[in-house]
PDB file of C-alpha atoms in Angstrom:
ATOM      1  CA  UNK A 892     102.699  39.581  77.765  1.00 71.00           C
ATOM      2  CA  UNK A 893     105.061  40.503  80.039  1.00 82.00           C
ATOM      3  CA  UNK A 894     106.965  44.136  79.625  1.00 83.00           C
ATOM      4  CA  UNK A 895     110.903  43.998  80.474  1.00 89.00           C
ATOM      5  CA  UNK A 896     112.366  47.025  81.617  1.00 91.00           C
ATOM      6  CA  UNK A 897     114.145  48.321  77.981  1.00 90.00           C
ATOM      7  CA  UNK A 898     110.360  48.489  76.681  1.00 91.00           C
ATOM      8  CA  UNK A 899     108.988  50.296  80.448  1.00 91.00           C
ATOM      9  CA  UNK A 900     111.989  53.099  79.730  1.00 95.00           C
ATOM     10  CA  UNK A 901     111.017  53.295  75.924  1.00 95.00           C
ATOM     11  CA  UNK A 902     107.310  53.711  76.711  1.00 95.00           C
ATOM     12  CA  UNK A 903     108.290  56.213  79.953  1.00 96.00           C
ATOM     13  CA  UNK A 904     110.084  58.598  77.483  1.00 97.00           C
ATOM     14  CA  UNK A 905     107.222  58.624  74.967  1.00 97.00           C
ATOM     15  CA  UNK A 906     104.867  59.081  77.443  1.00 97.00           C
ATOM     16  CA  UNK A 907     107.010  61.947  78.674  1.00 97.00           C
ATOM     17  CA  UNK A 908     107.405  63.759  74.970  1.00 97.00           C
ATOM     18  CA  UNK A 909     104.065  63.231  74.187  1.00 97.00           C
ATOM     19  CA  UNK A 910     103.404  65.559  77.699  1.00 96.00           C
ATOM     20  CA  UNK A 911     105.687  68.158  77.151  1.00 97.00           C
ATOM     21  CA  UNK A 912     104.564  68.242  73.252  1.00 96.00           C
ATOM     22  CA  UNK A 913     101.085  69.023  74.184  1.00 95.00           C
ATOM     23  CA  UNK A 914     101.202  71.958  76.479  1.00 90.00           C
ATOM     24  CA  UNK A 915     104.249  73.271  74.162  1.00 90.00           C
ATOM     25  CA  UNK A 916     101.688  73.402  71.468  1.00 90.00           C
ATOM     26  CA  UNK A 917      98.429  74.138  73.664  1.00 87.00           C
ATOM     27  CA  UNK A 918     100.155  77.244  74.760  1.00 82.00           C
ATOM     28  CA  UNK A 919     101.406  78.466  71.681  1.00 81.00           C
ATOM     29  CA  UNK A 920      98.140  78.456  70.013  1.00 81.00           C
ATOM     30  CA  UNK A 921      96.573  79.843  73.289  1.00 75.00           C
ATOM     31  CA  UNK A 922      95.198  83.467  72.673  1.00 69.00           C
ATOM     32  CA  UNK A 923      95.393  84.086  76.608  1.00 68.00           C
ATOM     33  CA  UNK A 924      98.577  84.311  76.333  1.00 59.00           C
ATOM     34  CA  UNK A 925      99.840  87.294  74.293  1.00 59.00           C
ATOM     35  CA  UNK A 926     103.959  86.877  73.518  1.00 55.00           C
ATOM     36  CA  UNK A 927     103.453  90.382  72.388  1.00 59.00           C
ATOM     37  CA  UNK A 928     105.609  92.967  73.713  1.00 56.00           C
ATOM     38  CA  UNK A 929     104.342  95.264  76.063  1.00 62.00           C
ATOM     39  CA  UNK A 930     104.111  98.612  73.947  1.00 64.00           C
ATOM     40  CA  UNK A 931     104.719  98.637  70.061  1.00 70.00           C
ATOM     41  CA  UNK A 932     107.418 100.855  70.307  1.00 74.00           C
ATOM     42  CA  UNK A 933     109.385  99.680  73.679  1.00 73.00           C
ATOM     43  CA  UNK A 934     112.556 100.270  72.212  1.00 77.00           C
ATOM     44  CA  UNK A 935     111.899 104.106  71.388  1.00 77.00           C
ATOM     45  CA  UNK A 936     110.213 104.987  74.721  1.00 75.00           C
ATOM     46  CA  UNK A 937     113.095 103.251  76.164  1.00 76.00           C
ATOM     47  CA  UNK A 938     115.873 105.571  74.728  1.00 77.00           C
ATOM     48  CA  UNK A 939     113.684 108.309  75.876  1.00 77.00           C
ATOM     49  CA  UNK A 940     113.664 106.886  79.163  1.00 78.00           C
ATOM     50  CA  UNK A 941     116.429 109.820  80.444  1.00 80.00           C
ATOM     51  CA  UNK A 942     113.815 112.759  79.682  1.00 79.00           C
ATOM     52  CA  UNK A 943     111.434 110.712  81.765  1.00 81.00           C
ATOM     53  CA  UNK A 944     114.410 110.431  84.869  1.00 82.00           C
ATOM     54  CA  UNK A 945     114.612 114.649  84.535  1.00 81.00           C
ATOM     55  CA  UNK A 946     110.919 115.327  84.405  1.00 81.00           C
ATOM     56  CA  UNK A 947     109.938 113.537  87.265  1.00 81.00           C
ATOM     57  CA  UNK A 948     112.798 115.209  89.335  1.00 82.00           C
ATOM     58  CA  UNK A 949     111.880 118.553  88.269  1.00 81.00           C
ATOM     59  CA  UNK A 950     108.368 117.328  89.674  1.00 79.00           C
ATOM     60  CA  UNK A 951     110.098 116.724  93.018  1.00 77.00           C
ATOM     61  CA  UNK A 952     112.098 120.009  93.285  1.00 78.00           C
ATOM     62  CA  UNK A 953     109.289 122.041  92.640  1.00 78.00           C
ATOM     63  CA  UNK A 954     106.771 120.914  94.000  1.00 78.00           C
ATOM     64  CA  UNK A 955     104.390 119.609  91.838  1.00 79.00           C
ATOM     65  CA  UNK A 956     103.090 116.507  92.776  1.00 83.00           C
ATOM     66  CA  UNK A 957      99.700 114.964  91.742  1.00 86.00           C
ATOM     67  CA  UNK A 958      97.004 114.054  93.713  1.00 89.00           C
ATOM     68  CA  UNK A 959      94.781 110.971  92.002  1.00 88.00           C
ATOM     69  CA  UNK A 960      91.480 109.750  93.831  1.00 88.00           C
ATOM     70  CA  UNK A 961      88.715 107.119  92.728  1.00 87.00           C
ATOM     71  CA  UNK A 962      85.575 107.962  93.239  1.00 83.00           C
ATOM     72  CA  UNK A 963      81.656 106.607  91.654  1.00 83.00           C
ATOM     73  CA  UNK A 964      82.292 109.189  88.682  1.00 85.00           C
ATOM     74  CA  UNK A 965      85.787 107.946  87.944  1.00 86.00           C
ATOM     75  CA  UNK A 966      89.291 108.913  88.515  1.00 87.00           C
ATOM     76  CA  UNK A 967      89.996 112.387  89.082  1.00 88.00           C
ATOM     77  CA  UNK A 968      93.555 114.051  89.277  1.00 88.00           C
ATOM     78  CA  UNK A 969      93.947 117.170  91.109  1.00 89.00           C
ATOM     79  CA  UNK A 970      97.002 119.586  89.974  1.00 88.00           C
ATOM     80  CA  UNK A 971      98.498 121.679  92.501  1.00 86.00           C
ATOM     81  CA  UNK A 972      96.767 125.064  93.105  1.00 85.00           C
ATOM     82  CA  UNK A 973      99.827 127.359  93.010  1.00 85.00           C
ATOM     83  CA  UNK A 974      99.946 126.846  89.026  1.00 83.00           C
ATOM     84  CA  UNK A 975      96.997 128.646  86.825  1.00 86.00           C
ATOM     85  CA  UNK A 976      95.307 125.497  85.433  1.00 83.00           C
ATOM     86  CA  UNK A 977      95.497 127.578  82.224  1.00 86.00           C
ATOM     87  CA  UNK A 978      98.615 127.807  81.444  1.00 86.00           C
ATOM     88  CA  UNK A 979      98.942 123.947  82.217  1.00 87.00           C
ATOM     89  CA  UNK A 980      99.157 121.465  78.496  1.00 89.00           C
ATOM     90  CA  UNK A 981     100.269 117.911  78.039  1.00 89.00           C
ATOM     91  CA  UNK A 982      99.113 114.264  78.175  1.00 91.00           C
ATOM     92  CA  UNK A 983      97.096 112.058  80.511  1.00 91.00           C
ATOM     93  CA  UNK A 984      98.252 108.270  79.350  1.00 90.00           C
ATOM     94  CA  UNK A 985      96.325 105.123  80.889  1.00 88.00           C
ATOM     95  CA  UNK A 986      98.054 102.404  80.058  1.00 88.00           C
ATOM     96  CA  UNK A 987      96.203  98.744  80.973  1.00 85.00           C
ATOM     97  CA  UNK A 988      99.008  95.844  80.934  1.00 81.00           C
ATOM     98  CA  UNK A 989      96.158  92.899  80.377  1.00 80.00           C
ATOM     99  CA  UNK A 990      95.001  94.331  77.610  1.00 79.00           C
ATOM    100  CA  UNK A 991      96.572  96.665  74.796  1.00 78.00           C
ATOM    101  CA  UNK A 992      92.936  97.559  73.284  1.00 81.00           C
ATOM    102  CA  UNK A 993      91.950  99.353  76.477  1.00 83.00           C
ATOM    103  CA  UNK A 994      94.866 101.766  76.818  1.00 85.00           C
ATOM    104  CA  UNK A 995      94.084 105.190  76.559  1.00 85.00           C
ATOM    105  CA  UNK A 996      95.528 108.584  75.565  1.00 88.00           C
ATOM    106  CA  UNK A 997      94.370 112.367  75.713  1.00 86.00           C
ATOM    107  CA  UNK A 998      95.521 115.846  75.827  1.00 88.00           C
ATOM    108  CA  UNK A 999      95.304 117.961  78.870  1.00 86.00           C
ATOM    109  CA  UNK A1000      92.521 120.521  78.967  1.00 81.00           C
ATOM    110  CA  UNK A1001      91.547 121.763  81.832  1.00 83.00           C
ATOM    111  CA  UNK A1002      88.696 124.221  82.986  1.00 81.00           C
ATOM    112  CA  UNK A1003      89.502 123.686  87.082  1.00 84.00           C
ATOM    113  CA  UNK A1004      92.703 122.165  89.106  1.00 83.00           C
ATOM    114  CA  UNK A1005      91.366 119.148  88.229  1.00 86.00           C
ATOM    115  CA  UNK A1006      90.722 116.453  85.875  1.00 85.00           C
ATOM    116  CA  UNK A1007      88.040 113.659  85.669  1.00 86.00           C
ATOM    117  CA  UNK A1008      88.485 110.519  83.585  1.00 84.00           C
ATOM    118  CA  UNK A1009      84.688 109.457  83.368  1.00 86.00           C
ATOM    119  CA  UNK A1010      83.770 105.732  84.778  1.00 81.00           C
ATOM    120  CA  UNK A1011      82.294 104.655  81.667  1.00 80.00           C
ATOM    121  CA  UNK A1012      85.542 105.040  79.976  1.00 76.00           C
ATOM    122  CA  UNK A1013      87.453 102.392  82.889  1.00 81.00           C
ATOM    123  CA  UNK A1014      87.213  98.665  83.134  1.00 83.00           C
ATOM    124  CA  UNK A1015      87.935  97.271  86.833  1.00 84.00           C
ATOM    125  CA  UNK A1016      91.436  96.133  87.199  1.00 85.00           C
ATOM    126  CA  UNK A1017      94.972  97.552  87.223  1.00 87.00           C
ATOM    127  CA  UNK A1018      96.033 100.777  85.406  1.00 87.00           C
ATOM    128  CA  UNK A1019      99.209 102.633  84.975  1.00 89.00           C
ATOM    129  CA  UNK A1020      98.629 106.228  85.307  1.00 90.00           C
ATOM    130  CA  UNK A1021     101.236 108.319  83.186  1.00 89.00           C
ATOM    131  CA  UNK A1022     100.577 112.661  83.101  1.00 89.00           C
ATOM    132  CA  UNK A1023     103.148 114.328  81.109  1.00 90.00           C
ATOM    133  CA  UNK A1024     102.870 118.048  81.795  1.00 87.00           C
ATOM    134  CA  UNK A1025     104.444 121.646  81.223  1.00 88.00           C
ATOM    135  CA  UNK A1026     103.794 124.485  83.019  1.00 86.00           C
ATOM    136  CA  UNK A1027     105.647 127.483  81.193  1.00 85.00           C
ATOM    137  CA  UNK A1028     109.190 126.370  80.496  1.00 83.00           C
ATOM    138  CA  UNK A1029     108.807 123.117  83.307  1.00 84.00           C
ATOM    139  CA  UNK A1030     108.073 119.806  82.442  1.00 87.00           C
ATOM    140  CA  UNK A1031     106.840 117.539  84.631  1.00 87.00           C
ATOM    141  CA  UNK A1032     106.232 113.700  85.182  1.00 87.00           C
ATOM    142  CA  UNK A1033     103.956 111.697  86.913  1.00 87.00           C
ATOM    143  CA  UNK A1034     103.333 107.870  87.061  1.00 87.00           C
ATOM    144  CA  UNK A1035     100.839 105.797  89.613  1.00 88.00           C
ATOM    145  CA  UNK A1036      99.314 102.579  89.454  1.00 90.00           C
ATOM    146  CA  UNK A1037      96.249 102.376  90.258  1.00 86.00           C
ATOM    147  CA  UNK A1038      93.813  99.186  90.678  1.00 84.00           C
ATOM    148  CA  UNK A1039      90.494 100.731  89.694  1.00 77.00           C
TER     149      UNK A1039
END
């Protein structure tokens, strides 16, 4: 049988559907990836984005910046040594963007300068480091990413 070229076109374009049609529905039914967004409440943190802009540049114009290291134990972040440790509160966020079920949030409490995030709480890979912190009246920000 011999094909003329009104059937080759036909068969081209169903060919052609048939492609796109089955990675359309082998990635939508692909858990790998999520469509999710990247927190649950994006659009809240960002209208509080501004507080974020202010904290971070009272963290400049004082002084106050972080020092994070890696190490066999874990991560440990080191505050700076003219502020009493004691009088220091707020929020240590790790945020993992592969995976929501890893992220991680705890309050500040400190007994030195610094603070260690064990190992055994940390998968290998990229994390995004948030500390939200007050000394006194000051609030401060800090935010690293770190590939752990």
């Amino acid at each position: 049988m011999k094909i003329n070229w009104g059937t080759g076109i036909v068969i081209a374009f169903i060919a052609f559907i048939t492609f796109i049609l089955y990675f359309v529905v082998r990635m939508s039914t692909d858990n790998s990836a999520n469509h999710d967004l990247v927190t649950e409440d994006y659009y809240k943190q960002e209208l509080a984005y501004q507080k974020e802009i202010d904290a971070s540049e009272s963290a400049l114009a004082m002084d106050a910046k972080l020092k994070i290291v890696k190490s066999e134990k874990g991560i440990t972040i080191f505050f700076p040594k003219k502020f009493d440790y004691k009088k220091i509160t707020g929020t240590v966020s790790l945020y993992r963007p592969s995976n929501k079920h890893l992220d991680l949030d705890f309050p500040l409490s400190l007994s030195k300068t610094h603070l260690l995030i064990p190992d055994n709480r940390l998968v290998d890979g990229r994390w995004d480091i948030s500390v939200k912190w007050q000394y006194e009246e000051n609030k401060f920000l800090f935010k690293e990413r770190l590939t752990y």
